[in-house]
Short mmCIF file of C-alpha atoms and ligand atoms in Angstrom, two decimals:
data_model
loop_
_atom_site.label_atom_id
_atom_site.label_comp_id
_atom_site.label_asym_id
_atom_site.label_seq_id
_atom_site.Cartn_x
_atom_site.Cartn_y
_atom_site.Cartn_z
CA UNK A 123 37.59 97.27 154.02
CA UNK A 124 34.75 98.70 155.61
CA UNK A 125 31.33 98.00 156.74
CA UNK A 126 27.71 99.62 156.77
CA UNK A 127 24.53 99.41 158.37
CA UNK A 128 21.14 101.31 157.70
CA UNK A 129 17.58 101.36 159.19
CA UNK A 130 13.95 102.13 157.82
CA UNK A 131 11.73 102.84 160.86
CA UNK A 132 8.30 103.96 161.53
CA UNK A 133 10.03 105.58 164.91
CA UNK A 134 13.28 107.48 165.50
CA UNK A 135 15.87 105.25 164.08
CA UNK A 136 19.12 106.82 165.42
CA UNK A 137 19.99 104.33 168.53
CA UNK A 138 19.68 101.59 166.38
CA UNK A 139 21.77 103.34 163.69
CA UNK A 140 24.34 104.03 166.10
CA UNK A 141 24.78 100.67 167.66
CA UNK A 142 24.56 98.86 164.35
CA UNK A 143 27.17 100.93 162.75
CA UNK A 144 29.43 100.61 165.98
CA UNK A 145 29.23 96.66 165.59
CA UNK A 146 31.15 96.95 162.33
CA UNK A 147 34.15 98.88 163.68
CA UNK A 148 36.43 95.77 163.18
CA UNK A 149 36.19 96.46 159.70
CA UNK A 150 37.82 99.74 159.34
CA UNK A 151 40.08 102.12 161.06
CA UNK A 152 39.85 105.62 159.57
CA UNK A 153 36.50 107.39 159.12
CA UNK A 154 32.79 106.83 160.01
CA UNK A 155 29.79 108.40 159.44
CA UNK A 156 26.00 108.42 159.95
CA UNK A 157 23.45 110.27 158.14
CA UNK A 158 19.70 110.26 158.91
CA UNK A 159 16.50 111.96 157.28
CA UNK A 160 13.56 113.26 159.69
CA UNK A 161 11.56 116.40 159.74
CA UNK A 162 14.41 118.59 159.30
CA UNK A 163 15.66 116.80 156.28
CA UNK A 164 19.12 115.33 155.71
CA UNK A 165 21.50 115.59 158.71
CA UNK A 166 25.16 113.86 158.84
CA UNK A 167 27.97 113.34 160.90
CA UNK A 168 31.29 112.42 159.95
CA UNK A 169 34.56 111.75 162.25
CA UNK A 170 37.96 110.46 161.89
CA UNK A 171 38.18 107.28 163.95
CA UNK A 172 42.06 106.60 163.65
CA UNK A 173 42.54 107.08 167.22
CA UNK A 174 39.36 106.64 169.17
CA UNK A 175 36.52 104.71 168.90
CA UNK A 176 32.87 105.13 166.85
CA UNK A 177 31.02 105.00 170.28
CA UNK A 178 33.32 108.03 171.69
CA UNK A 179 33.59 109.94 168.44
CA UNK A 180 29.51 109.76 168.02
CA UNK A 181 28.08 110.23 171.65
CA UNK A 182 27.13 113.44 171.06
CA UNK A 183 25.76 112.91 167.77
CA UNK A 184 23.41 110.69 168.79
CA UNK A 185 21.80 112.99 170.80
CA UNK A 186 21.38 115.59 168.18
CA UNK A 187 20.32 113.64 165.21
CA UNK A 188 16.83 112.84 164.34
CA UNK A 189 15.08 110.81 161.84
CA UNK A 190 13.44 107.61 161.12
CA UNK A 191 15.68 106.77 158.01
CA UNK A 192 19.45 106.55 158.50
CA UNK A 193 22.39 104.99 156.76
CA UNK A 194 26.09 104.49 158.65
CA UNK A 195 29.13 103.26 157.90
CA UNK A 196 32.71 102.37 158.84
CA UNK A 197 35.39 103.30 156.31
CA UNK A 198 38.84 102.11 156.10
CA UNK A 199 39.67 104.97 153.59
CA UNK A 200 37.27 107.74 152.18
CA UNK A 201 34.74 110.10 154.43
CA UNK A 202 31.36 108.64 154.18
CA UNK A 203 28.42 108.82 153.70
CA UNK A 204 28.14 111.49 151.00
CA UNK A 205 25.22 113.80 150.56
CA UNK A 206 24.56 114.23 146.87
CA UNK A 207 21.95 116.59 145.06
CA UNK A 208 21.31 115.67 141.37
CA UNK A 209 18.45 115.24 138.79
CA UNK A 210 17.44 111.96 140.76
CA UNK A 211 16.97 114.32 143.81
CA UNK A 212 18.82 114.50 147.26
CA UNK A 213 20.36 111.35 148.47
CA UNK A 214 22.98 109.86 150.86
CA UNK A 215 25.42 107.14 149.57
CA UNK A 216 27.75 104.91 151.22
CA UNK A 217 29.92 102.00 149.78
CA UNK A 218 31.83 99.29 150.45
CA UNK A 219 34.52 97.66 148.17
CA UNK A 220 37.46 98.84 145.83
CA UNK A 221 37.34 100.54 142.30
CA UNK A 222 40.38 99.04 140.73
CA UNK A 223 40.10 101.08 137.55
CA UNK A 224 39.44 104.35 139.43
CA UNK A 225 41.50 106.60 137.43
CA UNK A 226 39.99 104.96 134.00
CA UNK A 227 36.40 105.77 135.40
CA UNK A 228 37.25 109.13 136.77
CA UNK A 229 38.50 110.07 133.14
CA UNK A 230 35.39 108.59 131.54
CA UNK A 231 33.07 110.54 133.91
CA UNK A 232 35.00 113.82 133.73
CA UNK A 233 34.98 113.66 129.96
CA UNK A 234 31.26 115.03 130.41
CA UNK A 235 32.81 117.76 132.37
CA UNK A 236 31.68 116.66 136.05
CA UNK A 237 33.96 117.98 138.75
CA UNK A 238 35.32 115.83 141.85
CA UNK A 239 36.23 117.39 145.03
CA UNK A 240 39.90 116.16 145.66
CA UNK A 241 40.36 114.32 149.02
CA UNK A 242 43.86 114.56 150.97
CA UNK A 243 46.88 113.74 148.60
CA UNK A 244 44.66 114.59 145.50
CA UNK A 245 42.78 111.23 145.39
CA UNK A 246 39.13 110.93 144.41
CA UNK A 247 36.83 109.81 146.69
CA UNK A 248 35.49 106.47 145.12
CA UNK A 249 32.29 106.95 146.86
CA UNK A 250 31.63 110.47 144.95
CA UNK A 251 32.82 108.72 141.64
CA UNK A 252 30.08 105.91 142.19
CA UNK A 253 27.60 108.66 142.88
CA UNK A 254 28.52 110.61 139.46
CA UNK A 255 28.20 107.14 137.52
CA UNK A 256 24.81 106.70 139.02
CA UNK A 257 24.05 110.00 138.38
CA UNK A 258 24.10 109.50 134.45
CA UNK A 259 21.27 107.29 134.43
CA UNK A 260 17.22 108.14 134.94
CA UNK A 261 16.74 106.05 138.12
CA UNK A 262 18.61 104.78 141.04
CA UNK A 263 17.97 101.14 139.93
CA UNK A 264 19.55 101.75 136.36
CA UNK A 265 22.58 103.95 137.95
CA UNK A 266 23.47 101.45 140.81
CA UNK A 267 23.14 98.59 137.58
CA UNK A 268 25.32 100.80 135.57
CA UNK A 269 28.01 101.25 138.50
CA UNK A 270 27.87 97.73 139.15
CA UNK A 271 29.04 96.83 135.35
CA UNK A 272 31.38 99.53 134.97
CA UNK A 273 33.75 98.55 138.34
CA UNK A 274 36.30 96.54 138.20
CA UNK A 275 36.89 95.24 141.95
CA UNK A 276 33.50 95.32 143.75
CA UNK A 277 30.99 97.79 144.91
CA UNK A 278 28.71 97.12 147.63
CA UNK A 279 26.25 100.19 148.40
CA UNK A 280 23.51 102.06 150.25
CA UNK A 281 21.55 104.95 149.07
CA UNK A 282 19.06 106.79 151.32
CA UNK A 283 16.33 108.94 149.80
CA UNK A 284 13.82 111.00 151.78
CA UNK A 285 11.36 108.07 151.43
CA UNK A 286 13.76 104.84 151.65
CA UNK A 287 17.02 103.03 151.17
CA UNK A 288 18.04 101.19 148.19
CA UNK A 289 20.54 98.28 149.22
CA UNK A 290 22.91 96.82 146.27
CA UNK A 291 25.32 93.76 146.91
CA UNK A 292 28.23 93.92 144.47
CA UNK A 293 28.11 92.03 141.16
CA UNK A 294 29.49 88.91 142.38
CA UNK A 295 28.45 88.71 145.97
CA UNK A 296 32.09 89.40 147.34
CA UNK A 297 30.64 91.12 150.40
CA UNK A 298 27.38 90.20 151.99
CA UNK A 299 24.32 92.34 152.72
CA UNK A 300 21.62 91.00 155.13
CA UNK A 301 17.96 92.63 155.77
CA UNK A 302 16.99 92.56 159.43
CA UNK A 303 13.30 92.88 160.54
CA UNK A 304 11.47 93.83 163.88
CA UNK A 305 8.24 95.36 164.50
CA UNK A 306 7.78 98.82 162.55
CA UNK A 307 11.50 98.56 161.32
CA UNK A 308 13.71 96.97 158.73
CA UNK A 309 17.40 97.14 159.09
CA UNK A 310 20.47 96.87 156.29
CA UNK A 311 23.69 95.08 157.52
CA UNK A 312 26.96 93.95 156.22
CA UNK A 313 27.64 91.80 159.34
CA UNK A 314 24.43 89.28 160.36
CA UNK A 315 25.14 89.60 163.85
CA UNK A 316 25.01 93.67 163.99
CA UNK A 317 21.20 93.80 164.69
CA UNK A 318 20.69 90.67 166.68
CA UNK A 319 20.89 92.87 170.22
CA UNK A 320 18.73 95.49 168.58
CA UNK A 321 15.93 92.79 168.39
CA UNK A 322 15.66 92.51 164.61
CA UNK A 323 15.46 88.83 162.95
CA UNK A 324 17.00 87.92 159.57
CA UNK A 325 14.83 88.56 157.18
CA UNK A 326 16.77 88.10 153.74
CA UNK A 327 20.20 87.82 152.71
CA UNK A 328 20.73 89.46 149.21
CA UNK A 329 22.12 87.82 146.12
CA UNK A 330 24.92 89.00 143.77
CA UNK A 331 24.09 91.87 142.28
CA UNK A 332 20.57 92.13 143.96
CA UNK A 333 19.14 95.32 144.57
CA UNK A 334 16.40 95.93 147.27
CA UNK A 335 14.28 99.18 148.23
CA UNK A 336 13.39 99.24 152.06
CA UNK A 337 10.88 101.56 153.62
CA UNK A 338 9.29 101.25 157.11
CA UNK A 339 6.57 99.23 155.63
CA UNK A 340 8.70 96.48 153.54
CA UNK A 341 10.80 96.09 150.90
CA UNK A 342 10.91 94.91 147.15
CA UNK A 343 13.51 93.46 144.79
CA UNK A 344 13.99 95.88 142.04
CA UNK A 345 16.84 93.88 140.55
CA UNK A 346 17.41 89.87 140.94
CA UNK A 347 20.17 88.45 142.05
CA UNK A 348 22.53 86.58 139.81
CA UNK A 349 23.71 83.04 140.28
CA UNK A 350 27.67 84.21 139.85
CA UNK A 351 28.43 84.23 143.31
CA UNK A 352 32.20 84.48 144.28
CA UNK A 353 31.86 85.34 148.20
CA UNK A 354 35.18 86.31 149.78
CA UNK A 355 36.70 83.22 151.46
CA UNK A 356 38.86 85.44 153.83
CA UNK A 357 35.49 86.43 155.68
CA UNK A 358 35.64 83.23 157.48
CA UNK A 359 39.28 82.95 157.46
CA UNK A 360 39.98 86.51 159.17
CA UNK A 361 37.94 89.44 158.82
CA UNK A 362 34.49 88.52 159.33
CA UNK A 363 33.13 88.94 163.12
CA UNK A 364 32.91 85.24 164.79
CA UNK A 365 29.08 85.81 165.29
CA UNK A 366 28.14 86.64 161.82
CA UNK A 367 26.90 84.08 159.06
CA UNK A 368 27.45 84.27 155.39
CA UNK A 369 25.48 82.32 153.03
CA UNK A 370 24.27 80.49 156.18
CA UNK A 371 27.50 79.54 157.11
CA UNK A 372 28.92 80.74 160.81
CA UNK A 373 32.26 82.59 161.16
CA UNK A 374 33.18 80.64 164.35
CA UNK A 375 31.98 77.35 163.33
CA UNK A 376 33.96 77.41 160.02
CA UNK A 377 37.28 78.35 162.09
CA UNK A 378 36.57 75.32 164.46
CA UNK A 379 36.23 73.07 161.01
CA UNK A 380 39.51 74.52 159.91
CA UNK A 381 41.45 73.66 162.98
CA UNK A 382 39.73 70.18 162.94
CA UNK A 383 40.96 69.64 159.19
CA UNK A 384 44.53 70.93 159.89
CA UNK A 385 44.78 68.51 163.03
CA UNK A 386 43.30 65.57 160.88
CA UNK A 387 46.42 65.52 158.59
CA UNK A 388 49.09 66.63 161.50
CA UNK A 389 51.47 64.42 162.88
CA UNK A 390 53.15 66.51 165.56
CA UNK A 391 52.81 66.13 169.22
CA UNK A 392 53.02 69.61 171.06
CA UNK A 393 52.01 70.04 174.90
CA UNK A 394 49.41 72.67 173.89
CA UNK A 395 47.75 74.24 170.99
CA UNK A 396 47.43 78.04 170.79
CA UNK A 397 46.01 80.57 168.44
CA UNK A 398 47.21 84.17 167.46
CA UNK A 399 44.23 86.37 168.76
CA UNK A 400 41.80 87.04 167.41
CA UNK A 401 40.98 84.86 164.50
CA UNK A 402 43.62 82.12 165.42
CA UNK A 403 41.76 81.46 168.71
CA UNK A 404 38.91 79.77 166.87
CA UNK A 405 41.00 77.92 164.44
CA UNK A 406 43.32 76.57 167.52
CA UNK A 407 39.94 75.44 169.43
CA UNK A 408 39.03 73.47 166.60
CA UNK A 409 42.33 72.11 166.38
CA UNK A 410 42.43 71.16 170.02
CA UNK A 411 39.03 69.66 170.01
CA UNK A 412 39.99 67.17 167.36
CA UNK A 413 43.53 66.41 168.29
CA UNK A 414 43.03 66.30 172.09
CA UNK A 415 45.94 68.33 172.91
CA UNK A 416 45.03 71.05 175.32
CA UNK A 417 44.17 74.44 173.94
CA UNK A 418 45.88 77.23 175.95
CA UNK A 419 46.55 80.85 175.63
CA UNK A 420 50.26 81.32 176.03
CA UNK A 421 49.97 85.21 175.22
CA UNK A 422 46.77 87.28 176.05
CA UNK A 423 45.85 90.51 174.21
CA UNK A 424 45.45 93.54 176.33
CA UNK A 425 42.36 94.67 175.38
CA UNK A 426 41.35 97.72 177.66
CA UNK A 427 43.23 100.14 175.60
CA UNK A 428 44.00 98.45 172.64
CA UNK A 429 40.50 97.38 171.18
CA UNK A 430 40.92 97.81 167.63
CA UNK A 431 42.99 95.21 165.44
CA UNK A 432 43.72 96.70 162.10
CA UNK A 433 45.23 100.08 163.37
CA UNK A 434 47.53 102.13 162.04
CA UNK A 435 48.44 101.79 158.50
CA UNK A 436 51.71 102.25 158.93
CA UNK A 437 53.40 98.68 158.89
CA UNK A 438 56.26 99.32 161.18
CA UNK A 439 53.83 100.77 163.68
CA UNK A 440 51.41 98.03 163.40
CA UNK A 441 54.12 95.78 164.13
CA UNK A 442 55.04 97.59 167.18
CA UNK A 443 51.53 97.57 168.29
CA UNK A 444 50.60 94.04 167.51
CA UNK A 445 54.12 93.54 169.83
CA UNK A 446 52.49 95.85 172.54
CA UNK A 447 49.18 94.22 172.80
CA UNK A 448 50.02 90.67 173.30
CA UNK A 449 51.53 89.81 176.73
CA UNK A 450 53.15 86.47 177.50
CA UNK A 451 52.18 83.79 180.04
CA UNK A 452 55.33 82.34 181.08
CA UNK A 453 54.17 79.53 182.81
CA UNK A 454 52.62 78.39 179.31
CA UNK A 455 55.86 78.83 177.54
CA UNK A 456 58.83 77.87 179.43
CA UNK A 457 59.87 74.38 178.56
CA UNK A 458 56.90 73.60 176.35
CA UNK A 459 56.24 72.46 172.79
CA UNK A 460 53.95 74.98 171.20
CA UNK A 461 51.65 74.43 168.31
CA UNK A 462 50.66 77.95 166.98
CA UNK A 463 48.05 78.58 164.38
CA UNK A 464 47.40 81.95 162.89
CA UNK A 465 44.66 82.86 160.02
CA UNK A 466 47.41 83.43 157.34
CA UNK A 467 51.26 84.46 156.76
CA UNK A 468 51.39 87.79 154.76
CA UNK A 469 54.93 88.92 155.30
CA UNK A 470 55.92 86.82 158.11
CA UNK A 471 57.33 89.54 159.94
CA UNK A 472 54.78 89.58 162.77
CA UNK A 473 54.93 85.75 163.18
CA UNK A 474 58.80 85.54 163.07
CA UNK A 475 59.19 87.86 166.18
CA UNK A 476 56.43 86.11 167.89
CA UNK A 477 58.31 82.68 167.16
CA UNK A 478 61.67 84.36 168.35
CA UNK A 479 59.86 86.09 171.73
CA UNK A 480 58.72 82.63 172.64
CA UNK A 481 62.16 80.75 171.83
CA UNK A 482 63.72 83.60 174.07
CA UNK A 483 60.76 83.23 176.82
CA UNK A 484 62.04 79.44 176.80
CA UNK A 485 59.79 77.89 174.50
CA UNK A 486 61.29 74.18 173.38
CA UNK A 487 59.54 74.02 170.11
CA UNK A 488 56.97 76.11 167.87
CA UNK A 489 55.20 74.69 165.11
CA UNK A 490 53.18 76.75 162.92
CA UNK A 491 49.90 76.32 161.14
CA UNK A 492 48.36 79.02 159.16
CA UNK A 493 44.46 78.48 158.61
CA UNK A 494 44.71 78.82 154.80
CA UNK A 495 46.92 77.98 152.05
CA UNK A 496 49.91 80.00 151.25
CA UNK A 497 49.10 83.42 149.70
CA UNK A 498 50.26 84.15 146.36
CA UNK A 499 48.11 86.91 144.93
CA UNK A 500 46.97 90.45 146.31
CA UNK A 501 43.49 90.83 146.67
CA UNK A 502 42.11 93.43 143.94
CA UNK A 503 38.35 93.34 144.83
CA UNK A 504 38.02 94.76 148.16
CA UNK A 505 40.20 97.23 150.13
CA UNK A 506 41.75 94.53 151.93
CA UNK A 507 44.76 96.14 153.16
CA UNK A 508 47.01 93.51 154.23
CA UNK A 509 49.67 93.95 151.76
CA UNK A 510 50.40 96.83 149.18
CA UNK A 511 52.37 94.92 146.56
CA UNK A 512 52.10 91.03 145.63
CA UNK A 513 55.92 91.07 146.49
CA UNK A 514 55.18 92.02 150.28
CA UNK A 515 53.96 88.40 150.53
CA UNK A 516 56.61 86.12 151.63
CA UNK A 517 55.57 83.63 149.25
CA UNK A 518 56.45 86.00 146.40
CA UNK A 519 59.52 87.18 147.47
CA UNK A 520 60.90 83.39 147.73
CA UNK A 521 59.41 82.73 144.36
CA UNK A 522 61.22 85.75 142.92
CA UNK A 523 64.49 84.97 144.37
CA UNK A 524 64.33 81.36 143.03
CA UNK A 525 62.46 82.02 139.83
CA UNK A 526 63.44 85.70 138.81
CA UNK A 527 61.24 88.39 138.10
CA UNK A 528 59.09 86.84 135.20
CA UNK A 529 57.09 84.06 136.72
CA UNK A 530 54.26 82.56 134.46
CA UNK A 531 50.92 81.49 135.82
CA UNK A 532 51.58 78.09 135.32
CA UNK A 533 54.89 78.27 137.44
CA UNK A 534 52.64 80.06 140.08
CA UNK A 535 50.05 77.53 139.83
CA UNK A 536 52.63 74.63 140.77
CA UNK A 537 53.97 76.56 143.65
CA UNK A 538 50.35 76.76 144.71
CA UNK A 539 50.07 73.00 144.33
CA UNK A 540 50.77 70.92 147.79
CA UNK A 541 51.68 67.90 146.38
CA UNK A 542 54.41 69.69 143.98
CA UNK A 543 58.16 69.81 144.90
CA UNK A 544 58.19 73.59 144.36
CA UNK A 545 55.30 73.95 147.08
CA UNK A 546 57.50 71.91 149.53
CA UNK A 547 60.80 73.67 148.77
CA UNK A 548 58.88 77.21 149.28
CA UNK A 549 57.59 76.02 152.56
CA UNK A 550 60.96 75.00 153.64
CA UNK A 551 62.22 77.88 152.90
CA UNK A 552 59.49 79.90 154.74
CA UNK A 553 60.12 77.99 157.77
CA UNK A 554 63.72 78.38 157.75
CA UNK A 555 63.49 82.00 157.43
CA UNK A 556 60.59 82.57 160.10
CA UNK A 557 62.33 80.26 162.36
CA UNK A 558 59.32 77.85 163.12
CA UNK A 559 60.11 74.01 164.32
CA UNK A 560 57.73 72.90 161.43
CA UNK A 561 55.29 74.59 159.10
CA UNK A 562 52.08 73.02 157.37
CA UNK A 563 49.61 75.15 155.91
CA UNK A 564 45.63 74.73 155.28
CA UNK A 565 45.20 72.73 151.97
CA UNK A 566 43.06 74.90 149.52
CA UNK A 567 40.63 71.60 149.35
CA UNK A 568 40.47 71.24 152.83
CA UNK A 569 39.67 74.88 153.54
CA UNK A 570 37.09 74.93 150.94
CA UNK A 571 35.44 71.82 152.70
CA UNK A 572 35.58 73.73 156.02
CA UNK A 573 33.38 76.71 154.39
CA UNK A 574 31.21 73.94 153.09
CA UNK A 575 30.24 75.74 150.06
CA UNK A 576 30.98 74.77 146.53
CA UNK A 577 34.31 76.36 145.18
CA UNK A 578 32.29 77.56 142.10
CA UNK A 579 30.58 80.09 144.72
CA UNK A 580 33.59 81.37 146.49
CA UNK A 581 36.61 83.65 145.57
CA UNK A 582 39.99 82.05 146.22
CA UNK A 583 41.89 84.37 144.23
CA UNK A 584 44.59 85.05 146.87
CA UNK A 585 45.59 81.44 146.79
CA UNK A 586 44.82 80.47 143.16
CA UNK A 587 43.80 83.15 141.00
CA UNK A 588 40.34 81.78 140.76
CA UNK A 589 37.43 84.11 141.31
CA UNK A 590 37.74 87.16 138.75
CA UNK A 591 34.85 86.22 137.08
CA UNK A 592 34.70 90.06 135.01
CA UNK A 593 37.92 89.16 133.48
CA UNK A 594 36.92 85.50 132.78
CA UNK A 595 35.36 84.47 129.29
CA UNK A 596 33.31 81.78 130.43
CA UNK A 597 31.84 83.90 132.94
CA UNK A 598 31.46 86.84 130.90
CA UNK A 599 29.45 84.71 128.51
CA UNK A 600 27.19 83.42 131.36
CA UNK A 601 26.52 87.25 132.49
CA UNK A 602 25.38 87.94 129.04
CA UNK A 603 22.59 85.70 129.44
CA UNK A 604 21.40 87.20 132.85
S1 SF4 B 18 40.99 87.88 146.58
FE1 SF4 B 18 41.08 87.24 148.79
S2 SF4 B 18 40.40 88.77 149.94
FE2 SF4 B 18 40.02 89.26 147.90
S3 SF4 B 18 37.61 88.91 147.51
FE3 SF4 B 18 39.00 87.08 147.03
S4 SF4 B 18 39.47 85.78 148.63
FE4 SF4 B 18 38.75 87.78 149.36
#
């Protein structure tokens, strides 16, 4: 994933930029950067944050950077922000999203004899590619519109010039962009909570494809929002921060709704309800409040030295770290029947190990309730690094065993239908493989009701393959009218 924060201020903006960017640390694990523009021109710092937090790495830079314009990012992949000089002038650029057709676009742009700096592993930096596409046009607005049209996937970005900041939300609004305001200063942020403690108030949420230009004196919309919204539902389920609001819906309260609706359909009577930290906790509170069954923490995360939730990227190390972080509370496990809520089941490995561990610690029963439906499709719109291939998903492995390699969309849709026999048998197989006493997923209709936004505005591709507007005939004909 990744996240960003920008400031346009009448005074020095570096501390706001530092804390605002730091508040996006839950969204990425590899690189972080800050670029400012001040009396000495553009100045920039980029660090590897794989093994130490943003604040530690940028401690010294805060004292050295000076400027009243700044953009910062946390990145799961490429070093950013990049400083570019072109016929449009000198500018800094940072992006969030995923370019699914990267090779095709690199080839297209390279045909005009453009060169790219190769990153480690010979990969092309997607933010550099975005800048090259923007540079093919005569203005930033035209260039941003052009790159948004070209990219399969999604691209939300900020561009900082010597005068101001362009902020653009991706074509279908899969990721959020907020503008905050305080006396003498405006900020741009992925997370709406990131500016609260800096004294900013909500000013505006950009719509899908909207482009806004921000200076210390104000902002103007350069490209209006479209009504083709497909905001990522996983923002609320899993990776958005609890304090944030997207499209006016708070993450924490959405998770309470999720848990309450899970409880409303349930018929088990465990001794306690627990959540797998971090996101599972809020879902579990919602379940406990609705059911009247006490909420408890049978294992607690050791946060002083394991503050980050995603790292590292290697799966076996991630599993080991996930295991080392969670420490059990024997008195809440031994002899107890537990109901455990996790945000989702991807491979199932961690949840199986957690369940085995609970049994070996004396648990009588472990009922599992994921806060979203079974994941059937990998995300191709965001760098949402929970699985590398669809066959990492436990559902797809089971379906392949039952149906073979060539499975039609119709058959997959049947496995997604909570009232079908295929769905029931797939769940029973997951339950048996992972060793749960019982298993019941959130239903798609309940999950959507938990968000409270019309399904037509949500991306639900992970679960039902709905939300790929760019490759959808009816959406494309609508887009032509925008
Ligand atoms: S496919 Fe899933 S993770 Fe990706 S944008 Fe859609 S809902 Fe979000």
